[in-house]
């Protein structure tokens, strides 16, 4: 999708992200030994260097771009970052995770003219431009089969998820919790009918179908992250209520206590009214502000800051 003020015919874009399909390189015994020596004595991981080269192999030496946009640039080594960003006067990066979670982001900063992050503390510390995440699909289904829905990985957030689940159950509301986990002991110990453990990720289309038939989406933030997750904006896009542990959400212009309940360390209950009252629509201009289209318009704006 191109922003409405861009056209495929008048701008060349080179876009790289960490989800690019990179085949796994199987090392021979000798290659493994050489890679071990390289990592130990030269501090170079030959496998990562190879993967970095694979990601840029289609960019020719005489290529030049109006803009280069990267997400998760840490998957490229410095030599390749320089090779890419030297091919434009408008290099842009969006950090889709916190620097606390991925400290190696810091080494990539010098290669970009314009830098964005959704994490306020990183914006302040590293002099970045603040830009939230976005919703990419929107819809509105009043047909709800589930009162509360959560999907994510099994990790240290689990006790909080369980506590919220118990509150919802006490109100005789329905829940569906999907957790990716391969620890059999965890699966055996947690037999709640509302919790389903999976070993592989569920396709996005299937997840979005469950979103559309849920009344409330649950968002439990990771401790290393303060910025709003995609789950917040997915709930917005599907016009669903949200229960979140991110207390900073009250500082955003779309915050509405009718639509969003903030669960804190001191919370023990969720008001009945939150379950009973209908979702209140956001003003159209505010709703569109957080769309993918507007996000792209911001990223590729000719008024980009030099930060």
mmCIF file of C-alpha atoms in Angstrom:
data_model
loop_
_atom_site.group_PDB
_atom_site.id
_atom_site.type_symbol
_atom_site.label_atom_id
_atom_site.label_comp_id
_atom_site.label_asym_id
_atom_site.label_seq_id
_atom_site.Cartn_x
_atom_site.Cartn_y
_atom_site.Cartn_z
ATOM 1 C CA UNK A 1 0.000 0.000 0.000
ATOM 2 C CA UNK A 2 1.288 3.429 -0.954
ATOM 3 C CA UNK A 3 0.377 6.622 0.906
ATOM 4 C CA UNK A 4 -2.152 8.783 -0.904
ATOM 5 C CA UNK A 5 0.450 11.450 -1.652
ATOM 6 C CA UNK A 6 2.902 8.985 -3.227
ATOM 7 C CA UNK A 7 2.786 7.121 -6.473
ATOM 8 C CA UNK A 8 4.720 4.054 -7.536
ATOM 9 C CA UNK A 9 5.734 5.900 -10.709
ATOM 10 C CA UNK A 10 7.391 8.890 -9.049
ATOM 11 C CA UNK A 11 9.322 7.372 -6.175
ATOM 12 C CA UNK A 12 11.680 4.448 -5.801
ATOM 13 C CA UNK A 13 11.592 2.651 -2.487
ATOM 14 C CA UNK A 14 13.898 0.070 -0.984
ATOM 15 C CA UNK A 15 12.254 -1.575 1.975
ATOM 16 C CA UNK A 16 13.891 -4.120 4.240
ATOM 17 C CA UNK A 17 12.458 -5.794 7.303
ATOM 18 C CA UNK A 18 13.472 -8.629 9.585
ATOM 19 C CA UNK A 19 10.744 -10.861 8.175
ATOM 20 C CA UNK A 20 12.413 -10.992 4.783
ATOM 21 C CA UNK A 21 12.620 -14.597 3.714
ATOM 22 C CA UNK A 22 16.218 -15.609 4.346
ATOM 23 C CA UNK A 23 16.998 -19.286 3.858
ATOM 24 C CA UNK A 24 18.814 -20.968 6.708
ATOM 25 C CA UNK A 25 22.456 -21.578 5.929
ATOM 26 C CA UNK A 26 23.519 -25.036 7.064
ATOM 27 C CA UNK A 27 27.189 -24.991 7.918
ATOM 28 C CA UNK A 28 29.478 -27.909 7.258
ATOM 29 C CA UNK A 29 31.670 -29.198 10.085
ATOM 30 C CA UNK A 30 34.615 -27.169 8.795
ATOM 31 C CA UNK A 31 32.462 -24.035 8.405
ATOM 32 C CA UNK A 32 31.169 -24.415 11.966
ATOM 33 C CA UNK A 33 34.740 -24.621 13.228
ATOM 34 C CA UNK A 34 35.790 -21.560 11.212
ATOM 35 C CA UNK A 35 32.725 -19.653 12.453
ATOM 36 C CA UNK A 36 33.607 -20.601 16.048
ATOM 37 C CA UNK A 37 37.157 -19.281 15.622
ATOM 38 C CA UNK A 38 35.840 -16.127 13.956
ATOM 39 C CA UNK A 39 33.370 -15.403 16.787
ATOM 40 C CA UNK A 40 35.928 -16.211 19.481
ATOM 41 C CA UNK A 41 38.962 -14.357 18.208
ATOM 42 C CA UNK A 42 37.682 -11.848 15.623
ATOM 43 C CA UNK A 43 34.305 -11.169 17.270
ATOM 44 C CA UNK A 44 32.628 -11.823 13.917
ATOM 45 C CA UNK A 45 29.707 -14.186 13.344
ATOM 46 C CA UNK A 46 30.092 -15.452 9.794
ATOM 47 C CA UNK A 47 26.516 -16.782 9.738
ATOM 48 C CA UNK A 48 25.091 -13.339 10.571
ATOM 49 C CA UNK A 49 27.363 -11.711 8.004
ATOM 50 C CA UNK A 50 26.097 -14.153 5.374
ATOM 51 C CA UNK A 51 22.449 -13.459 6.329
ATOM 52 C CA UNK A 52 23.064 -9.714 6.107
ATOM 53 C CA UNK A 53 24.549 -10.080 2.626
ATOM 54 C CA UNK A 54 21.563 -12.191 1.566
ATOM 55 C CA UNK A 55 19.165 -9.413 2.587
ATOM 56 C CA UNK A 56 20.801 -6.859 0.299
ATOM 57 C CA UNK A 57 21.893 -9.081 -2.574
ATOM 58 C CA UNK A 58 19.237 -7.697 -4.966
ATOM 59 C CA UNK A 59 20.420 -4.097 -4.560
ATOM 60 C CA UNK A 60 22.899 -3.345 -7.325
ATOM 61 C CA UNK A 61 25.996 -1.203 -7.005
ATOM 62 C CA UNK A 62 24.612 1.455 -9.364
ATOM 63 C CA UNK A 63 21.154 1.618 -7.721
ATOM 64 C CA UNK A 64 19.975 4.908 -6.254
ATOM 65 C CA UNK A 65 16.736 5.558 -4.374
ATOM 66 C CA UNK A 66 14.614 8.578 -3.501
ATOM 67 C CA UNK A 67 13.998 6.999 -0.103
ATOM 68 C CA UNK A 68 15.165 3.961 1.787
ATOM 69 C CA UNK A 69 12.969 2.762 4.638
ATOM 70 C CA UNK A 70 14.066 0.071 7.075
ATOM 71 C CA UNK A 71 12.460 -1.720 9.971
ATOM 72 C CA UNK A 72 14.724 -3.590 12.387
ATOM 73 C CA UNK A 73 18.018 -2.521 10.763
ATOM 74 C CA UNK A 74 19.972 -4.531 13.339
ATOM 75 C CA UNK A 75 19.684 -7.517 11.008
ATOM 76 C CA UNK A 76 22.218 -5.845 8.742
ATOM 77 C CA UNK A 77 25.877 -5.514 9.652
ATOM 78 C CA UNK A 78 27.349 -1.992 9.646
ATOM 79 C CA UNK A 79 29.135 -2.471 6.336
ATOM 80 C CA UNK A 80 25.835 -3.349 4.635
ATOM 81 C CA UNK A 81 23.937 -0.556 6.369
ATOM 82 C CA UNK A 82 26.414 1.947 4.971
ATOM 83 C CA UNK A 83 26.222 0.361 1.514
ATOM 84 C CA UNK A 84 22.424 0.734 1.522
ATOM 85 C CA UNK A 85 22.033 4.159 3.106
ATOM 86 C CA UNK A 86 24.724 5.675 0.859
ATOM 87 C CA UNK A 87 22.271 5.104 -2.005
ATOM 88 C CA UNK A 88 19.839 7.802 -0.916
ATOM 89 C CA UNK A 89 19.615 11.245 0.632
ATOM 90 C CA UNK A 90 16.529 10.187 2.578
ATOM 91 C CA UNK A 91 17.249 7.180 4.792
ATOM 92 C CA UNK A 92 14.438 6.390 7.234
ATOM 93 C CA UNK A 93 14.178 3.857 10.046
ATOM 94 C CA UNK A 94 11.347 2.809 12.330
ATOM 95 C CA UNK A 95 12.315 0.931 15.489
ATOM 96 C CA UNK A 96 9.567 -1.595 16.106
ATOM 97 C CA UNK A 97 10.825 -2.590 19.540
ATOM 98 C CA UNK A 98 12.359 -0.891 22.543
ATOM 99 C CA UNK A 99 16.112 -0.305 22.811
ATOM 100 C CA UNK A 100 15.972 -2.015 26.211
ATOM 101 C CA UNK A 101 14.754 -5.144 24.496
ATOM 102 C CA UNK A 102 17.116 -4.841 21.498
ATOM 103 C CA UNK A 103 20.212 -2.873 22.603
ATOM 104 C CA UNK A 104 21.912 -3.492 19.240
ATOM 105 C CA UNK A 105 19.565 -0.910 17.701
ATOM 106 C CA UNK A 106 21.931 1.754 19.037
ATOM 107 C CA UNK A 107 24.764 0.889 16.658
ATOM 108 C CA UNK A 108 22.480 1.517 13.662
ATOM 109 C CA UNK A 109 21.538 5.109 14.561
ATOM 110 C CA UNK A 110 24.358 6.911 12.677
ATOM 111 C CA UNK A 111 23.238 5.444 9.339
ATOM 112 C CA UNK A 112 19.831 7.148 9.177
ATOM 113 C CA UNK A 113 18.695 10.698 8.521
ATOM 114 C CA UNK A 114 15.186 10.268 9.973
ATOM 115 C CA UNK A 115 14.498 7.962 12.890
ATOM 116 C CA UNK A 116 11.146 6.963 14.424
ATOM 117 C CA UNK A 117 10.092 5.015 17.502
ATOM 118 C CA UNK A 118 6.871 4.329 19.388
ATOM 119 C CA UNK A 119 8.786 4.153 22.694
ATOM 120 C CA UNK A 120 8.749 7.547 24.409
ATOM 121 C CA UNK A 121 11.790 6.922 26.584
ATOM 122 C CA UNK A 122 13.839 5.923 23.518
ATOM 123 C CA UNK A 123 12.621 9.030 21.684
ATOM 124 C CA UNK A 124 13.960 11.204 24.501
ATOM 125 C CA UNK A 125 17.187 9.308 25.072
ATOM 126 C CA UNK A 126 18.230 8.933 21.431
ATOM 127 C CA UNK A 127 16.631 12.075 19.948
ATOM 128 C CA UNK A 128 14.155 10.219 17.739
ATOM 129 C CA UNK A 129 10.788 11.179 16.246
ATOM 130 C CA UNK A 130 7.777 9.809 18.094
ATOM 131 C CA UNK A 131 5.327 7.779 16.033
ATOM 132 C CA UNK A 132 2.882 5.207 17.383
ATOM 133 C CA UNK A 133 2.084 1.881 15.807
ATOM 134 C CA UNK A 134 -1.066 1.613 13.679
ATOM 135 C CA UNK A 135 -3.995 -0.572 12.675
ATOM 136 C CA UNK A 136 -3.878 -2.082 9.190
ATOM 137 C CA UNK A 137 -7.329 -3.641 9.091
ATOM 138 C CA UNK A 138 -10.596 -2.165 10.267
ATOM 139 C CA UNK A 139 -14.064 -3.540 10.730
ATOM 140 C CA UNK A 140 -17.034 -3.544 13.018
ATOM 141 C CA UNK A 141 -18.880 -6.686 14.043
ATOM 142 C CA UNK A 142 -21.505 -6.443 16.772
ATOM 143 C CA UNK A 143 -21.834 -10.223 16.714
ATOM 144 C CA UNK A 144 -19.697 -11.282 19.670
ATOM 145 C CA UNK A 145 -18.997 -14.872 20.645
ATOM 146 C CA UNK A 146 -16.312 -14.123 23.260
ATOM 147 C CA UNK A 147 -16.231 -11.429 25.926
ATOM 148 C CA UNK A 148 -12.425 -11.361 26.365
ATOM 149 C CA UNK A 149 -9.690 -12.453 23.975
ATOM 150 C CA UNK A 150 -5.912 -12.617 24.390
ATOM 151 C CA UNK A 151 -3.241 -14.116 22.162
ATOM 152 C CA UNK A 152 0.496 -14.091 22.834
ATOM 153 C CA UNK A 153 3.446 -16.070 24.104
ATOM 154 C CA UNK A 154 3.691 -17.773 27.481
ATOM 155 C CA UNK A 155 6.110 -15.680 29.558
ATOM 156 C CA UNK A 156 6.372 -13.672 32.785
ATOM 157 C CA UNK A 157 3.064 -11.965 31.965
ATOM 158 C CA UNK A 158 1.148 -15.173 32.608
ATOM 159 C CA UNK A 159 0.284 -14.510 36.302
ATOM 160 C CA UNK A 160 -1.308 -11.179 35.334
ATOM 161 C CA UNK A 161 -3.259 -12.839 32.522
ATOM 162 C CA UNK A 162 -4.495 -15.493 34.955
ATOM 163 C CA UNK A 163 -5.576 -12.870 37.489
ATOM 164 C CA UNK A 164 -7.570 -10.944 34.906
ATOM 165 C CA UNK A 165 -9.059 -14.195 33.616
ATOM 166 C CA UNK A 166 -10.295 -15.069 37.102
ATOM 167 C CA UNK A 167 -11.996 -11.683 37.436
ATOM 168 C CA UNK A 168 -13.717 -12.144 34.087
ATOM 169 C CA UNK A 169 -14.839 -15.664 35.041
ATOM 170 C CA UNK A 170 -16.263 -14.391 38.337
ATOM 171 C CA UNK A 171 -18.574 -12.138 36.312
ATOM 172 C CA UNK A 172 -19.763 -15.116 34.274
ATOM 173 C CA UNK A 173 -18.185 -13.744 31.101
ATOM 174 C CA UNK A 174 -16.518 -15.842 28.441
ATOM 175 C CA UNK A 175 -12.788 -15.752 27.650
ATOM 176 C CA UNK A 176 -10.397 -17.220 25.101
ATOM 177 C CA UNK A 177 -6.687 -17.156 25.940
ATOM 178 C CA UNK A 178 -4.254 -18.499 23.331
ATOM 179 C CA UNK A 179 -0.641 -18.908 24.421
ATOM 180 C CA UNK A 180 2.276 -20.157 22.369
ATOM 181 C CA UNK A 181 4.224 -22.511 24.617
ATOM 182 C CA UNK A 182 6.223 -25.707 24.147
ATOM 183 C CA UNK A 183 6.773 -26.451 27.850
ATOM 184 C CA UNK A 184 4.783 -29.590 28.578
ATOM 185 C CA UNK A 185 4.908 -29.082 32.354
ATOM 186 C CA UNK A 186 3.274 -25.660 31.978
ATOM 187 C CA UNK A 187 0.577 -27.111 29.736
ATOM 188 C CA UNK A 188 -0.092 -29.941 32.195
ATOM 189 C CA UNK A 189 -0.342 -27.556 35.156
ATOM 190 C CA UNK A 190 -2.824 -25.186 33.511
ATOM 191 C CA UNK A 191 -6.033 -26.956 32.612
ATOM 192 C CA UNK A 192 -8.423 -23.994 32.444
ATOM 193 C CA UNK A 193 -10.860 -24.557 29.606
ATOM 194 C CA UNK A 194 -10.437 -20.910 28.586
ATOM 195 C CA UNK A 195 -6.702 -21.334 27.950
ATOM 196 C CA UNK A 196 -5.431 -22.964 24.775
ATOM 197 C CA UNK A 197 -1.742 -23.701 24.309
ATOM 198 C CA UNK A 198 -0.274 -23.822 20.817
ATOM 199 C CA UNK A 199 3.181 -24.701 19.492
ATOM 200 C CA UNK A 200 3.024 -22.754 16.218
ATOM 201 C CA UNK A 201 1.768 -19.283 15.419
ATOM 202 C CA UNK A 202 -1.813 -18.907 14.237
ATOM 203 C CA UNK A 203 -2.250 -17.235 10.816
ATOM 204 C CA UNK A 204 -3.051 -13.535 11.042
ATOM 205 C CA UNK A 205 -6.340 -14.040 9.183
ATOM 206 C CA UNK A 206 -7.533 -16.523 11.815
ATOM 207 C CA UNK A 207 -6.530 -14.216 14.669
ATOM 208 C CA UNK A 208 -8.353 -11.295 13.088
ATOM 209 C CA UNK A 209 -11.474 -13.425 12.713
ATOM 210 C CA UNK A 210 -11.429 -14.068 16.465
ATOM 211 C CA UNK A 211 -10.838 -10.342 17.079
ATOM 212 C CA UNK A 212 -13.920 -9.478 15.060
ATOM 213 C CA UNK A 213 -16.101 -11.777 17.172
ATOM 214 C CA UNK A 214 -14.719 -10.670 20.550
ATOM 215 C CA UNK A 215 -16.080 -7.845 22.672
ATOM 216 C CA UNK A 216 -12.862 -6.987 24.556
ATOM 217 C CA UNK A 217 -9.201 -7.434 23.620
ATOM 218 C CA UNK A 218 -6.635 -7.968 26.381
ATOM 219 C CA UNK A 219 -3.218 -6.311 26.127
ATOM 220 C CA UNK A 220 -0.565 -7.173 28.733
ATOM 221 C CA UNK A 221 2.626 -5.219 28.118
ATOM 222 C CA UNK A 222 6.135 -6.573 28.553
ATOM 223 C CA UNK A 223 8.130 -5.030 31.381
ATOM 224 C CA UNK A 224 10.854 -3.694 29.052
ATOM 225 C CA UNK A 225 8.322 -1.835 26.940
ATOM 226 C CA UNK A 226 6.347 1.327 27.704
ATOM 227 C CA UNK A 227 5.122 2.231 24.211
ATOM 228 C CA UNK A 228 1.720 1.040 23.018
ATOM 229 C CA UNK A 229 1.711 -2.378 21.365
ATOM 230 C CA UNK A 230 0.029 -3.305 18.120
ATOM 231 C CA UNK A 231 -2.701 -4.978 20.161
ATOM 232 C CA UNK A 232 -3.961 -1.537 21.217
ATOM 233 C CA UNK A 233 -4.358 -0.443 17.611
ATOM 234 C CA UNK A 234 -5.801 -3.749 16.464
ATOM 235 C CA UNK A 235 -8.535 -3.256 19.056
ATOM 236 C CA UNK A 236 -9.051 0.280 17.730
ATOM 237 C CA UNK A 237 -9.234 -0.905 14.113
ATOM 238 C CA UNK A 238 -11.842 -3.536 14.909
ATOM 239 C CA UNK A 239 -13.670 -1.102 17.223
ATOM 240 C CA UNK A 240 -13.292 -3.333 20.246
ATOM 241 C CA UNK A 241 -12.961 -2.468 23.900
ATOM 242 C CA UNK A 242 -9.546 -2.909 25.476
ATOM 243 C CA UNK A 243 -8.174 -4.002 28.821
ATOM 244 C CA UNK A 244 -4.511 -3.043 29.059
ATOM 245 C CA UNK A 245 -1.777 -2.966 31.675
ATOM 246 C CA UNK A 246 -0.108 0.010 29.982
ATOM 247 C CA UNK A 247 -0.863 2.954 32.275
ATOM 248 C CA UNK A 248 0.603 5.459 29.792
ATOM 249 C CA UNK A 249 -2.398 4.951 27.525
ATOM 250 C CA UNK A 250 -4.338 7.595 29.465
ATOM 251 C CA UNK A 251 -1.998 10.215 27.930
ATOM 252 C CA UNK A 252 -3.102 9.484 24.354
ATOM 253 C CA UNK A 253 -5.788 11.480 22.559
ATOM 254 C CA UNK A 254 -7.949 8.425 21.816
ATOM 255 C CA UNK A 255 -8.194 7.327 25.455
ATOM 256 C CA UNK A 256 -11.800 6.874 26.540
ATOM 257 C CA UNK A 257 -12.525 5.119 29.861
ATOM 258 C CA UNK A 258 -15.702 3.715 28.360
ATOM 259 C CA UNK A 259 -13.608 1.855 25.763
ATOM 260 C CA UNK A 260 -10.377 1.270 27.670
ATOM 261 C CA UNK A 261 -9.861 -0.152 31.162
ATOM 262 C CA UNK A 262 -6.389 0.176 32.649
ATOM 263 C CA UNK A 263 -5.384 -2.741 34.873
ATOM 264 C CA UNK A 264 -2.701 -1.798 37.395
ATOM 265 C CA UNK A 265 -0.743 -3.720 40.027
ATOM 266 C CA UNK A 266 -3.395 -2.685 42.564
ATOM 267 C CA UNK A 267 -6.400 -3.744 40.467
ATOM 268 C CA UNK A 268 -8.645 -6.448 41.850
ATOM 269 C CA UNK A 269 -11.799 -5.921 39.817
ATOM 270 C CA UNK A 270 -13.207 -4.614 36.551
ATOM 271 C CA UNK A 271 -16.464 -2.622 36.745
ATOM 272 C CA UNK A 272 -19.545 -4.445 35.484
ATOM 273 C CA UNK A 273 -20.399 -1.356 33.424
ATOM 274 C CA UNK A 274 -17.270 -1.853 31.343
ATOM 275 C CA UNK A 275 -18.653 -5.175 30.111
ATOM 276 C CA UNK A 276 -22.215 -3.970 29.684
ATOM 277 C CA UNK A 277 -21.810 -0.620 27.916
ATOM 278 C CA UNK A 278 -21.310 -0.536 24.160
ATOM 279 C CA UNK A 279 -18.125 0.636 22.473
ATOM 280 C CA UNK A 280 -18.121 4.366 21.708
ATOM 281 C CA UNK A 281 -16.964 5.262 18.211
ATOM 282 C CA UNK A 282 -13.962 7.558 17.864
ATOM 283 C CA UNK A 283 -14.353 10.752 15.817
ATOM 284 C CA UNK A 284 -13.554 9.915 12.189
ATOM 285 C CA UNK A 285 -10.497 12.168 12.022
ATOM 286 C CA UNK A 286 -9.035 10.657 15.187
ATOM 287 C CA UNK A 287 -9.731 7.124 13.966
ATOM 288 C CA UNK A 288 -7.985 7.739 10.630
ATOM 289 C CA UNK A 289 -5.004 9.307 12.418
ATOM 290 C CA UNK A 290 -3.902 5.833 13.532
ATOM 291 C CA UNK A 291 -4.436 4.048 10.209
ATOM 292 C CA UNK A 292 -1.629 2.434 8.214
ATOM 293 C CA UNK A 293 -2.224 4.938 5.433
ATOM 294 C CA UNK A 294 -1.632 7.896 7.731
ATOM 295 C CA UNK A 295 1.382 6.148 9.272
ATOM 296 C CA UNK A 296 2.922 5.762 5.816
ATOM 297 C CA UNK A 297 2.113 9.355 4.952
ATOM 298 C CA UNK A 298 4.055 10.416 8.038
ATOM 299 C CA UNK A 299 7.001 8.122 7.312
ATOM 300 C CA UNK A 300 7.393 9.339 3.729
ATOM 301 C CA UNK A 301 6.429 12.949 4.297
ATOM 302 C CA UNK A 302 8.647 15.471 2.510
ATOM 303 C CA UNK A 303 8.683 17.375 5.793
ATOM 304 C CA UNK A 304 10.606 14.611 7.535
ATOM 305 C CA UNK A 305 12.653 15.813 10.460
ATOM 306 C CA UNK A 306 16.391 15.240 10.393
ATOM 307 C CA UNK A 307 16.134 13.401 13.691
#
